[in-house]
Coordinates of C-alpha atoms in Angstrom, one line a residue:
X1 CA 12.3 100.3 -21.1
X2 CA 14.5 103.1 -22.1
X3 CA 14.1 105.3 -25.3
X4 CA 17.7 105.6 -25.9
X5 CA 19.4 107.9 -28.4
X6 CA 22.2 105.3 -28.9
X7 CA 21.0 103.8 -32.3
X8 CA 20.5 100.2 -31.7
X9 CA 19.6 97.7 -34.7
X10 CA 17.5 94.4 -33.8
X11 CA 18.1 91.5 -36.5
X12 CA 15.1 89.8 -37.4
X13 CA 14.0 87.2 -40.0
X14 CA 12.5 88.3 -43.2
X15 CA 9.1 87.7 -42.4
X16 CA 9.3 90.2 -39.5
X17 CA 10.8 92.7 -41.6
X18 CA 7.8 92.4 -43.9
X19 CA 5.4 92.9 -41.3
X20 CA 6.9 96.3 -40.4
X21 CA 7.7 97.8 -43.5
X22 CA 4.9 96.6 -45.9
X23 CA 3.7 98.9 -48.2
X24 CA 0.7 101.1 -47.6
X25 CA -1.5 99.5 -49.9
X26 CA -1.0 96.4 -48.0
X27 CA -1.0 97.9 -44.5
X28 CA 2.3 98.5 -43.3
X29 CA 2.9 99.8 -39.6
X30 CA -0.8 100.4 -37.9
X31 CA -1.5 102.2 -34.5
X32 CA -2.4 100.2 -31.6
X33 CA 0.7 100.7 -29.3
X34 CA -0.2 103.5 -27.0
X35 CA 2.7 102.6 -24.6
X36 CA 5.5 104.8 -24.6
X37 CA 7.7 101.6 -24.2
X38 CA 9.4 101.8 -27.7
X39 CA 13.3 102.0 -28.2
X40 CA 14.3 105.4 -29.5
X41 CA 15.4 105.2 -33.1
X42 CA 15.4 101.2 -32.9
X43 CA 14.5 100.1 -36.3
X44 CA 13.9 96.4 -37.3
X45 CA 15.8 95.4 -40.7
X46 CA 17.2 92.0 -41.5
X47 CA 20.5 91.5 -43.1
X48 CA 18.9 92.1 -46.5
X49 CA 18.4 95.7 -45.8
X50 CA 22.2 96.4 -45.3
X51 CA 23.6 93.5 -47.0
X52 CA 24.3 92.5 -50.6
X53 CA 20.9 90.9 -51.6
X54 CA 18.8 94.1 -50.6
X55 CA 18.9 97.7 -52.7
X56 CA 18.7 95.7 -55.9
X57 CA 15.5 96.5 -57.6
X58 CA 13.2 99.5 -57.9
X59 CA 10.6 97.5 -55.8
X60 CA 13.0 97.5 -53.1
X61 CA 13.0 101.2 -53.0
X62 CA 9.3 101.3 -53.2
X63 CA 9.0 98.9 -50.4
X64 CA 11.3 101.2 -48.0
X65 CA 9.5 104.4 -49.1
X66 CA 6.3 102.8 -48.2
X67 CA 7.8 101.7 -44.9
X68 CA 8.7 105.2 -44.1
X69 CA 5.4 106.3 -44.5
X70 CA 3.7 103.5 -42.8
X71 CA 5.9 104.3 -39.8
X72 CA 3.8 107.8 -39.6
X73 CA 0.7 105.7 -38.9
X74 CA 1.9 104.3 -35.5
X75 CA -0.1 104.9 -32.4
X76 CA 3.0 106.4 -30.9
X77 CA 3.1 109.3 -33.5
X78 CA -0.9 109.7 -33.8
X79 CA -0.9 110.0 -29.9
X80 CA 1.6 112.8 -29.8
X81 CA -0.2 114.6 -32.7
X82 CA -3.3 114.9 -30.2
X83 CA -1.3 115.3 -27.0
X84 CA 1.2 117.8 -28.3
X85 CA -1.0 119.7 -30.7
X86 CA -4.6 119.5 -29.1
X87 CA -4.6 118.2 -25.5
X88 CA -2.2 121.0 -24.2
X89 CA -4.5 123.6 -25.3
X90 CA -7.9 124.7 -24.2
X91 CA -10.0 122.4 -26.6
X92 CA -9.6 118.9 -24.8
X93 CA -10.2 117.9 -21.1
X94 CA -9.7 114.5 -19.8
X95 CA -12.7 112.1 -19.5
X96 CA -14.1 112.6 -16.0
X97 CA -14.1 109.0 -15.7
X98 CA -10.8 108.0 -16.7
X99 CA -8.1 107.9 -14.1
X100 CA -4.7 109.4 -15.5
X101 CA -2.1 110.9 -13.4
X102 CA 0.0 111.9 -16.3
X103 CA -3.1 113.7 -18.0
X104 CA -3.8 115.4 -14.9
X105 CA -0.2 116.7 -14.8
X106 CA -0.3 117.6 -18.4
X107 CA -3.5 119.9 -17.7
X108 CA -2.1 121.3 -14.5
X109 CA 1.4 122.1 -16.3
X110 CA 3.1 119.6 -14.2
X111 CA 5.2 118.2 -17.2
X112 CA 7.5 115.3 -15.8
X113 CA 10.5 114.2 -17.6
X114 CA 9.6 110.6 -16.9
X115 CA 6.2 111.1 -18.7
X116 CA 5.5 108.7 -22.0
X117 CA 4.3 111.6 -23.7
X118 CA 7.8 113.1 -24.0
X119 CA 9.1 110.5 -26.0
X120 CA 10.3 111.6 -29.3
X121 CA 11.1 108.0 -30.6
X122 CA 8.3 107.5 -32.8
X123 CA 9.4 110.5 -34.8
X124 CA 12.9 109.7 -35.0
X125 CA 12.2 106.1 -36.0
X126 CA 10.5 107.7 -39.2
X127 CA 13.6 110.2 -39.6
X128 CA 15.9 107.1 -39.6
X129 CA 13.8 105.3 -42.2
X130 CA 13.9 108.3 -44.4
X131 CA 17.7 108.6 -44.0
X132 CA 18.2 104.8 -44.8
X133 CA 16.5 105.5 -48.1
X134 CA 18.2 108.4 -48.8
X135 CA 21.6 106.7 -48.3
X136 CA 21.0 103.3 -50.3
X137 CA 18.4 104.5 -53.3
X138 CA 21.1 105.7 -55.2
X139 CA 22.8 102.3 -55.1
X140 CA 19.7 100.9 -57.0
X141 CA 20.2 103.1 -60.0
X142 CA 23.3 101.0 -60.9
X143 CA 21.5 97.7 -60.6
X144 CA 18.1 98.3 -61.9
X145 CA 17.6 100.0 -65.2
X146 CA 13.8 100.5 -64.3
X147 CA 14.9 102.7 -61.5
X148 CA 15.6 105.8 -63.3
X149 CA 17.2 109.0 -62.3
X150 CA 13.7 110.5 -62.3
X151 CA 12.6 108.0 -60.1
X152 CA 15.3 108.6 -57.8
X153 CA 14.5 112.4 -57.8
X154 CA 11.0 111.6 -56.7
X155 CA 12.0 109.3 -54.0
X156 CA 14.7 111.6 -52.6
X157 CA 12.0 114.7 -52.4
X158 CA 9.8 112.9 -50.7
X159 CA 12.1 111.3 -48.0
X160 CA 13.5 114.8 -47.4
X161 CA 9.9 116.5 -47.2
X162 CA 8.8 113.5 -44.6
X163 CA 11.9 113.8 -42.7
X164 CA 11.3 117.8 -42.6
X165 CA 7.8 117.4 -41.2
X166 CA 9.0 114.9 -38.4
X167 CA 11.5 117.6 -37.6
X168 CA 9.0 120.4 -37.6
X169 CA 6.9 118.2 -35.2
X170 CA 9.8 118.0 -32.8
X171 CA 10.9 121.5 -33.0
X172 CA 7.1 122.7 -32.0
X173 CA 7.2 120.2 -29.4
X174 CA 10.7 120.5 -27.8
X175 CA 12.2 123.6 -29.5
X176 CA 16.1 122.3 -29.6
X177 CA 16.3 118.8 -30.9
X178 CA 19.1 116.7 -32.1
X179 CA 19.5 117.1 -35.9
X180 CA 20.6 113.5 -37.7
X181 CA 21.1 112.9 -41.4
X182 CA 23.0 110.1 -41.2
X183 CA 21.0 106.4 -41.2
X184 CA 22.0 103.9 -38.2
X185 CA 21.6 100.2 -39.6
X186 CA 23.8 98.2 -37.5
X187 CA 24.9 97.5 -34.1
X188 CA 28.6 99.0 -34.5
X189 CA 26.8 102.3 -34.9
X190 CA 26.6 104.1 -31.6
X191 CA 25.9 107.9 -31.3
X192 CA 25.5 110.7 -29.0
X193 CA 24.1 113.5 -30.8
X194 CA 23.6 117.2 -29.3
X195 CA 20.6 119.3 -29.9
X196 CA 20.8 121.9 -32.5
X197 CA 18.9 125.3 -32.0
X198 CA 15.4 125.8 -33.7
X199 CA 16.8 128.1 -35.7
X200 CA 19.2 125.8 -37.3
X201 CA 16.8 122.8 -37.6
X202 CA 14.2 124.9 -39.1
X203 CA 16.7 126.3 -41.6
X204 CA 17.9 122.9 -42.5
X205 CA 14.3 121.9 -43.0
X206 CA 13.3 124.6 -45.2
X207 CA 16.5 124.1 -47.5
X208 CA 15.4 120.4 -47.7
X209 CA 12.2 121.1 -48.8
X210 CA 13.2 123.7 -51.3
X211 CA 15.2 121.1 -52.9
X212 CA 12.3 118.7 -52.6
X213 CA 10.1 121.1 -54.4
X214 CA 12.2 120.7 -57.6
X215 CA 11.2 117.0 -58.1
X216 CA 8.2 116.2 -56.1
X217 CA 5.2 114.7 -57.9
X218 CA 2.7 117.4 -58.7
X219 CA -0.4 117.3 -56.8
X220 CA -3.0 115.2 -58.7
X221 CA -0.1 113.6 -60.6
X222 CA -0.9 110.1 -59.9
X223 CA -4.2 110.3 -61.8
X224 CA -7.7 111.1 -60.6
X225 CA -8.9 109.4 -57.2
X226 CA -5.4 107.6 -56.5
X227 CA -4.9 107.6 -52.8
X228 CA -1.3 108.4 -53.5
X229 CA -2.6 112.0 -54.3
X230 CA -3.2 112.4 -50.5
X231 CA -1.3 109.9 -48.8
X232 CA 2.3 110.7 -50.3
X233 CA 3.6 114.1 -50.2
X234 CA 3.2 116.1 -53.4
X235 CA 4.2 119.4 -54.3
X236 CA 1.1 121.0 -52.7
X237 CA 1.9 119.1 -49.3
X238 CA 5.9 120.4 -49.7
X239 CA 4.4 123.9 -50.2
X240 CA 2.0 123.6 -47.0
X241 CA 5.0 122.3 -44.8
X242 CA 7.1 125.3 -45.7
X243 CA 4.2 127.7 -45.3
X244 CA 3.7 126.2 -41.8
X245 CA 7.3 126.4 -41.0
X246 CA 7.6 129.9 -42.3
X247 CA 4.8 131.2 -40.4
X248 CA 6.1 129.6 -37.4
X249 CA 9.5 131.3 -37.9
X250 CA 8.0 134.6 -38.3
X251 CA 6.2 134.3 -35.2
X252 CA 9.2 133.8 -33.2
X253 CA 11.6 136.1 -35.2
X254 CA 8.9 138.9 -36.4
X255 CA 10.3 138.5 -39.8
X256 CA 8.0 140.2 -42.4
X257 CA 10.1 138.1 -45.3
X258 CA 8.8 134.9 -43.8
X259 CA 5.6 136.0 -43.4
X260 CA 5.4 137.0 -47.2
X261 CA 6.9 133.6 -48.0
X262 CA 3.7 132.2 -46.3
X263 CA 1.4 134.4 -48.6
X264 CA 3.4 133.1 -51.7
X265 CA 3.0 129.5 -50.9
X266 CA -0.4 129.6 -49.8
X267 CA -1.4 131.2 -53.2
X268 CA 0.7 128.5 -54.9
X269 CA -1.6 125.8 -53.2
X270 CA -4.9 127.8 -53.6
X271 CA -4.1 128.4 -57.3
X272 CA -2.9 124.6 -57.9
X273 CA -6.3 123.4 -56.5
X274 CA -8.2 125.7 -58.7
X275 CA -6.1 124.6 -61.5
X276 CA -6.6 121.0 -60.8
X277 CA -10.6 121.5 -60.4
X278 CA -10.8 123.4 -63.6
X279 CA -8.5 121.2 -65.8
X280 CA -10.5 118.2 -65.0
X281 CA -13.8 119.7 -64.6
X282 CA -14.1 118.2 -60.9
X283 CA -17.8 118.7 -59.7
X284 CA -18.5 120.5 -63.2
X285 CA -16.0 123.4 -62.3
X286 CA -15.6 125.2 -65.7
X287 CA -12.7 127.5 -66.4
X288 CA -14.5 130.5 -66.3
X289 CA -15.7 130.0 -62.6
X290 CA -14.5 132.7 -60.3
X291 CA -14.8 130.5 -57.0
X292 CA -10.8 129.8 -56.6
X293 CA -11.7 127.8 -53.4
X294 CA -14.4 125.5 -54.4
X295 CA -15.0 124.6 -50.5
X296 CA -17.6 122.1 -49.6
X297 CA -21.1 123.7 -48.6
X298 CA -21.4 123.4 -44.6
X299 CA -24.4 120.9 -45.1
X300 CA -21.8 118.4 -46.3
X301 CA -18.6 119.4 -45.1
X302 CA -18.0 117.2 -42.0
X303 CA -19.0 114.0 -43.7
X304 CA -17.0 115.0 -47.1
X305 CA -13.9 116.1 -45.4
X306 CA -13.5 113.5 -42.9
X307 CA -16.3 110.7 -43.3
X308 CA -15.0 109.1 -46.3
X309 CA -11.5 109.8 -46.6
X310 CA -9.2 111.5 -49.1
X311 CA -11.4 114.6 -49.1
X312 CA -11.1 116.9 -52.4
X313 CA -10.1 120.1 -49.9
X314 CA -7.1 117.8 -48.6
X315 CA -3.4 118.3 -49.1
X316 CA -2.0 115.2 -47.0
X317 CA -3.7 112.6 -45.2
X318 CA -2.4 109.5 -43.3
X319 CA -4.0 106.5 -44.8
X320 CA -5.8 103.9 -42.5
X321 CA -7.6 101.3 -44.0
X322 CA -9.0 99.6 -41.1
X323 CA -7.9 96.2 -41.7
X324 CA -4.2 96.0 -41.7
X325 CA -3.9 99.3 -39.9
X326 CA -6.4 101.1 -37.8
X327 CA -6.3 104.6 -36.3
X328 CA -6.4 103.1 -32.6
X329 CA -4.8 106.3 -31.0
X330 CA -7.5 108.7 -32.3
X331 CA -10.3 106.0 -31.7
X332 CA -9.0 105.6 -27.8
X333 CA -8.8 109.2 -27.3
X334 CA -11.9 110.5 -29.3
X335 CA -14.1 107.5 -29.5
X336 CA -13.9 104.7 -26.9
X337 CA -10.8 103.5 -25.1
X338 CA -11.8 99.9 -25.3
X339 CA -14.7 97.6 -26.8
X340 CA -16.5 97.5 -23.6
X341 CA -15.8 101.3 -22.4
X342 CA -17.9 103.3 -24.5
X343 CA -16.0 106.8 -23.9
X344 CA -12.9 108.1 -25.3
X345 CA -9.9 109.4 -23.1
X346 CA -10.6 113.0 -23.8
X347 CA -13.4 115.1 -24.0
X348 CA -14.4 118.4 -25.7
X349 CA -13.9 121.2 -23.1
X350 CA -16.7 123.3 -21.8
X351 CA -15.9 126.1 -24.4
X352 CA -17.9 124.0 -26.8
X353 CA -21.1 123.5 -24.9
X354 CA -22.6 126.6 -26.1
X355 CA -22.6 130.0 -28.1
X356 CA -20.6 133.0 -26.5
X357 CA -22.2 136.1 -26.4
X358 CA -20.5 139.2 -28.4
X359 CA -17.8 136.8 -29.4
X360 CA -17.4 138.6 -32.7
X361 CA -15.7 141.5 -30.9
X362 CA -14.1 139.5 -27.8
X363 CA -12.4 136.5 -27.0
X364 CA -15.4 135.3 -25.1
X365 CA -15.7 132.0 -23.3
X366 CA -17.1 129.9 -26.2
X367 CA -15.8 128.6 -29.4
X368 CA -18.9 129.4 -31.4
X369 CA -20.6 132.5 -31.6
X370 CA -23.8 131.5 -33.7
X371 CA -26.1 128.6 -33.7
X372 CA -26.6 129.1 -37.3
X373 CA -23.2 127.6 -37.9
X374 CA -23.2 123.9 -39.1
X375 CA -19.8 123.1 -37.0
X376 CA -21.5 124.2 -33.7
X377 CA -23.7 121.4 -34.2
X378 CA -21.4 118.9 -35.9
X379 CA -17.8 118.9 -34.4
X380 CA -19.4 117.4 -30.6
X381 CA -22.1 115.4 -29.5
X382 CA -25.0 117.0 -27.5
X383 CA -24.3 120.5 -28.7
X384 CA -26.0 123.2 -27.3
X385 CA -26.0 122.0 -24.0
X386 CA -25.6 124.7 -21.6
X387 CA -24.8 122.5 -18.5
X388 CA -22.4 120.3 -20.2
X389 CA -18.8 120.3 -18.5
X390 CA -17.6 118.0 -21.1
X391 CA -18.8 117.0 -24.4
X392 CA -18.0 113.8 -26.6
X393 CA -16.0 114.6 -29.9
X394 CA -18.2 113.8 -32.8
X395 CA -15.5 115.0 -35.6
X396 CA -13.5 112.2 -36.9
X397 CA -15.6 109.8 -34.9
X398 CA -19.3 110.2 -36.8
X399 CA -18.7 108.6 -40.1
X400 CA -22.3 108.8 -41.5
X401 CA -23.6 111.7 -43.7
X402 CA -25.8 112.4 -40.4
X403 CA -25.3 116.1 -40.5
X404 CA -27.2 118.0 -37.9
X405 CA -28.9 121.2 -39.2
X406 CA -28.4 124.7 -37.6
X407 CA -32.2 124.8 -37.5
X408 CA -32.0 122.1 -34.5
X409 CA -32.4 123.0 -31.0
X410 CA -30.2 120.0 -29.5
X411 CA -27.1 118.3 -31.0
X412 CA -27.1 114.6 -31.8
X413 CA -26.6 112.1 -28.9
X414 CA -23.6 109.7 -29.1
X415 CA -24.7 106.3 -30.0
X416 CA -21.4 104.2 -30.2
X417 CA -23.0 102.6 -33.5
X418 CA -19.4 103.1 -35.4
X419 CA -17.5 99.7 -35.4
X420 CA -14.8 99.5 -32.7
X421 CA -12.8 97.2 -34.8
X422 CA -11.2 98.4 -38.2
X423 CA -11.3 102.0 -37.2
X424 CA -10.4 103.3 -40.8
X425 CA -10.1 107.2 -39.8
X426 CA -7.6 108.9 -41.7
X427 CA -5.6 111.8 -40.0
X428 CA -5.8 114.9 -42.0
X429 CA -2.1 116.6 -41.7
X430 CA -3.2 119.7 -44.1
X431 CA -6.2 121.0 -45.8
X432 CA -7.1 123.8 -47.8
X433 CA -9.2 126.1 -45.1
X434 CA -5.9 125.4 -42.9
X435 CA -3.6 127.2 -45.8
X436 CA -6.2 130.0 -46.2
X437 CA -6.2 130.9 -42.6
X438 CA -2.6 130.5 -42.7
X439 CA -2.4 133.2 -45.3
X440 CA -5.0 135.6 -43.4
X441 CA -2.6 135.2 -40.3
X442 CA 0.4 136.2 -42.3
X443 CA -1.4 138.9 -44.4
X444 CA -2.5 140.7 -41.2
X445 CA 1.0 140.6 -39.6
X446 CA 2.0 142.3 -43.0
X447 CA -0.5 145.0 -42.6
X448 CA -0.1 148.2 -40.6
X449 CA -1.6 148.6 -37.0
X450 CA -4.1 151.2 -38.5
X451 CA -4.2 150.2 -42.4
X452 CA -7.6 148.9 -42.8
X453 CA -7.4 148.4 -46.6
X454 CA -4.2 146.2 -46.0
X455 CA -6.0 144.4 -43.1
X456 CA -9.1 143.5 -44.9
X457 CA -7.7 140.7 -47.3
X458 CA -7.0 138.7 -44.1
X459 CA -10.6 139.3 -43.0
X460 CA -12.0 138.2 -46.4
X461 CA -10.3 134.8 -45.9
X462 CA -11.7 134.1 -42.6
X463 CA -15.0 135.2 -43.9
X464 CA -14.7 132.7 -46.7
X465 CA -14.0 129.8 -44.5
X466 CA -16.7 131.0 -41.9
X467 CA -19.6 131.4 -44.3
X468 CA -19.4 128.2 -45.7
X469 CA -20.3 126.9 -42.2
X470 CA -23.4 129.0 -41.8
X471 CA -26.7 128.7 -42.5
X472 CA -27.3 130.7 -46.0
X473 CA -30.4 132.6 -44.3
X474 CA -28.3 133.6 -41.0
X475 CA -28.2 137.3 -40.4
X476 CA -25.3 137.1 -38.1
X477 CA -22.3 136.7 -40.7
X478 CA -19.0 138.1 -39.8
X479 CA -18.8 141.8 -40.6
X480 CA -15.5 143.7 -41.1
X481 CA -16.5 146.4 -39.1
X482 CA -17.3 144.4 -36.0
X483 CA -13.4 144.2 -36.0
X484 CA -11.9 147.7 -35.6
X485 CA -8.5 146.9 -34.7
X486 CA -5.5 144.7 -36.0
X487 CA -5.7 142.9 -32.3
X488 CA -9.5 142.1 -32.8
X489 CA -8.5 140.7 -36.3
X490 CA -5.7 138.6 -35.1
X491 CA -8.3 137.2 -32.2
X492 CA -11.1 136.6 -34.9
X493 CA -8.0 134.5 -37.1
X494 CA -7.1 132.7 -33.8
X495 CA -10.9 131.9 -33.0
X496 CA -11.6 130.8 -36.4
X497 CA -8.9 128.4 -36.7
X498 CA -10.5 126.8 -33.6
X499 CA -13.8 126.5 -35.1
X500 CA -12.6 125.1 -38.4
X501 CA -9.7 123.1 -37.3
X502 CA -10.8 121.9 -33.7
X503 CA -9.2 118.4 -32.4
X504 CA -7.0 118.1 -35.4
X505 CA -4.0 118.8 -33.3
X506 CA -3.5 122.3 -34.5
X507 CA -4.6 124.5 -31.5
X508 CA -1.8 124.4 -29.3
X509 CA 0.7 125.3 -32.0
X510 CA -1.6 128.0 -32.8
X511 CA -1.7 129.4 -29.4
X512 CA 2.3 129.2 -29.5
X513 CA 2.3 131.3 -32.6
X514 CA 0.0 133.7 -31.1
X515 CA 2.0 134.2 -27.9
X516 CA 5.3 134.4 -29.7
X517 CA 4.0 137.3 -31.7
X518 CA 3.7 139.3 -28.8
X519 CA 7.0 138.3 -27.1
X520 CA 10.2 140.1 -27.4
X521 CA 13.9 139.0 -26.8
X522 CA 13.3 135.4 -28.5
X523 CA 16.5 134.2 -30.1
X524 CA 16.0 131.1 -32.3
X525 CA 19.8 130.4 -32.7
X526 CA 20.1 130.0 -29.0
X527 CA 19.4 126.8 -27.2
X528 CA 17.3 127.0 -24.0
X529 CA 19.7 125.1 -22.2
X530 CA 22.6 127.6 -22.9
X531 CA 21.1 130.7 -21.6
X532 CA 20.3 132.0 -18.2
X533 CA 17.1 133.9 -18.7
X534 CA 14.3 133.5 -21.0
X535 CA 11.7 135.9 -22.4
X536 CA 8.4 136.3 -20.4
X537 CA 5.1 134.7 -22.2
X538 CA 2.3 136.8 -23.4
X539 CA -0.4 136.8 -20.6
X540 CA -3.4 136.6 -22.9
X541 CA -2.1 133.1 -24.2
X542 CA -2.2 131.5 -20.7
X543 CA -5.6 133.3 -20.1
X544 CA -7.0 131.3 -22.9
X545 CA -5.7 128.1 -22.0
X546 CA -7.5 128.6 -18.5
X547 CA -11.0 128.6 -20.6
X548 CA -11.1 124.8 -20.4
X549 CA -11.4 124.3 -16.8
X550 CA -14.5 125.3 -14.8
X551 CA -12.3 125.7 -11.7
X552 CA -11.1 129.1 -11.6
X553 CA -8.2 128.0 -9.1
X554 CA -6.9 125.8 -11.8
X555 CA -7.2 128.5 -14.4
X556 CA -5.1 131.0 -12.2
X557 CA -2.5 128.3 -11.4
X558 CA -2.1 127.8 -15.3
X559 CA -1.4 131.5 -15.5
X560 CA 1.1 131.7 -12.8
X561 CA 3.0 128.5 -13.6
X562 CA 3.6 129.5 -17.1
X563 CA 5.9 132.3 -16.9
X564 CA 8.7 132.1 -19.5
X565 CA 9.4 130.6 -23.0
X566 CA 10.7 127.3 -21.9
X567 CA 7.2 126.6 -20.4
X568 CA 5.8 126.2 -24.0
X569 CA 7.8 123.0 -24.5
X570 CA 8.0 119.5 -23.0
X571 CA 11.0 118.0 -21.3
X572 CA 13.3 116.0 -22.7
X573 CA 12.4 112.2 -21.7
X574 CA 14.6 111.6 -18.7
X575 CA 16.0 108.2 -19.9
X576 CA 17.4 110.0 -23.0
X577 CA 19.5 112.3 -20.7
X578 CA 20.7 109.5 -18.9
X579 CA 22.1 107.9 -21.7
X580 CA 23.4 110.8 -23.9
X581 CA 25.5 113.0 -22.1
X582 CA 25.2 115.6 -24.8
X583 CA 21.6 116.4 -24.2
X584 CA 20.8 119.2 -22.2
X585 CA 17.1 119.3 -20.2
X586 CA 14.6 122.0 -20.8
X587 CA 15.7 124.3 -18.1
X588 CA 12.3 124.8 -16.2
X589 CA 11.7 121.2 -15.5
X590 CA 13.7 119.7 -12.9
X591 CA 12.9 115.9 -12.0
X592 CA 12.7 115.5 -8.0
X593 CA 10.2 114.0 -5.8
X594 CA 7.7 116.8 -6.4
X595 CA 8.8 118.0 -10.1
X596 CA 10.0 121.5 -8.6
X597 CA 10.2 124.2 -11.2
X598 CA 12.8 127.1 -11.8

């Protein structure tokens, strides 16, 4: 089935529409469709959506807003959050018993334009839903006095922000993508849209997010313990998306002003979180408390952040209730791929199987440098197994308060005791330690090569994240003097992000930023298909990718194949190229019988 850029509308009965756009509180669109066989930008309204009997009441608008959020829960999008953000990196490998030529090709850097993983349709479906709301919501103010200008401003802010988040995913996956702000709602609307440059798309997103920040609901504004504080985009979430985009753009352009924006936005989030704790005396935090982060202790962090949903450290989480929607993609990839096959599609790579030697001052071959780190024991099963080639993922799988202590000698064994049905595992898009480490990355880039005074605040943020996960009696805490150069501190931040955020869809994008910071000649306003040559990749990035394979031949092959900037991105799916003559293929991927590379 083609995923066409041609926009097509399928008319259905109202009962079908309700099943698709039901509010999050009732379920909405769950995951479960891991197939790539979804029509691009196909939406399923009835005549009510585009006719005279819809868009009459505030409830109609609320329903469509919830439908846009619900679309982010689809298996199509969750699968790509894992594949685009994690599997391409050094932290995941295919389960040895699972047969998949597609995953084998991804690991070997043979990206085929026919791959389902190249489909961008799920994200454009959400974008179109946002555009529909943005087009029609103003009409409702004339029909329903309960839908006020203030209500509309909040709705508009949420849709601008959600649309921007989708475009940011697409830019990180494909670089140059079609930028669409028009809604497509009936069969007469057929459109071919060319790609815009990464620079143009990112600037449009920042403009929209700046506008959204004026009207978006303040974080915590829905009242204590209301799921919308995490499930809807709030002011903290807008600031987090903006900080992430500025950090990405700064890495590509080496623009210090963008790094400063990251610091400013991160501080807004940190201060807002601190203010919320102190205003409402959360966990007995008083107004005089000097701790501005209020992180969970390592002994409870895994469960408190991932075990129960909507953690106090979180900023934005996609909401799965397990009844009307289940996080099937995460379940199949990390937990078990069917009710009778008890292993997931992917496993943690060998770099998680034991601690590294002297990892404080080098990249090392392992993620963790200390067995005094709670995360070492709790992000995978069977931790501390020197012989393991692959380890089952525990993070986002174990949903009990069973925390393994650093005083253990062997990690927990996987028991598959979690229910296969009703997999109500939220997906965290942003959380506080992610923001803290973004700020650390930006601060370090603003510091001079030898300015140790300016470099130390970046280290202190990493130290703050790291020490909450370390046993209080540990003697191998991070020490500033162990990281004597800016390069060593840069790797420290990169490595701490993997320790803290592994399997959360962050690592590949972290590696891309690391690579871009050491590349010259990148022009974000030029499209890859329009230039004859591209800047070379930073070799240490490809060396890090090779860590996940115990096969040195494959590791070397990755370094040899990944030569220039376009190799960082996915090809445009072949079916899209066929139906949209304005699209240009990523120039390093040419489809033929052997998938040749330029």
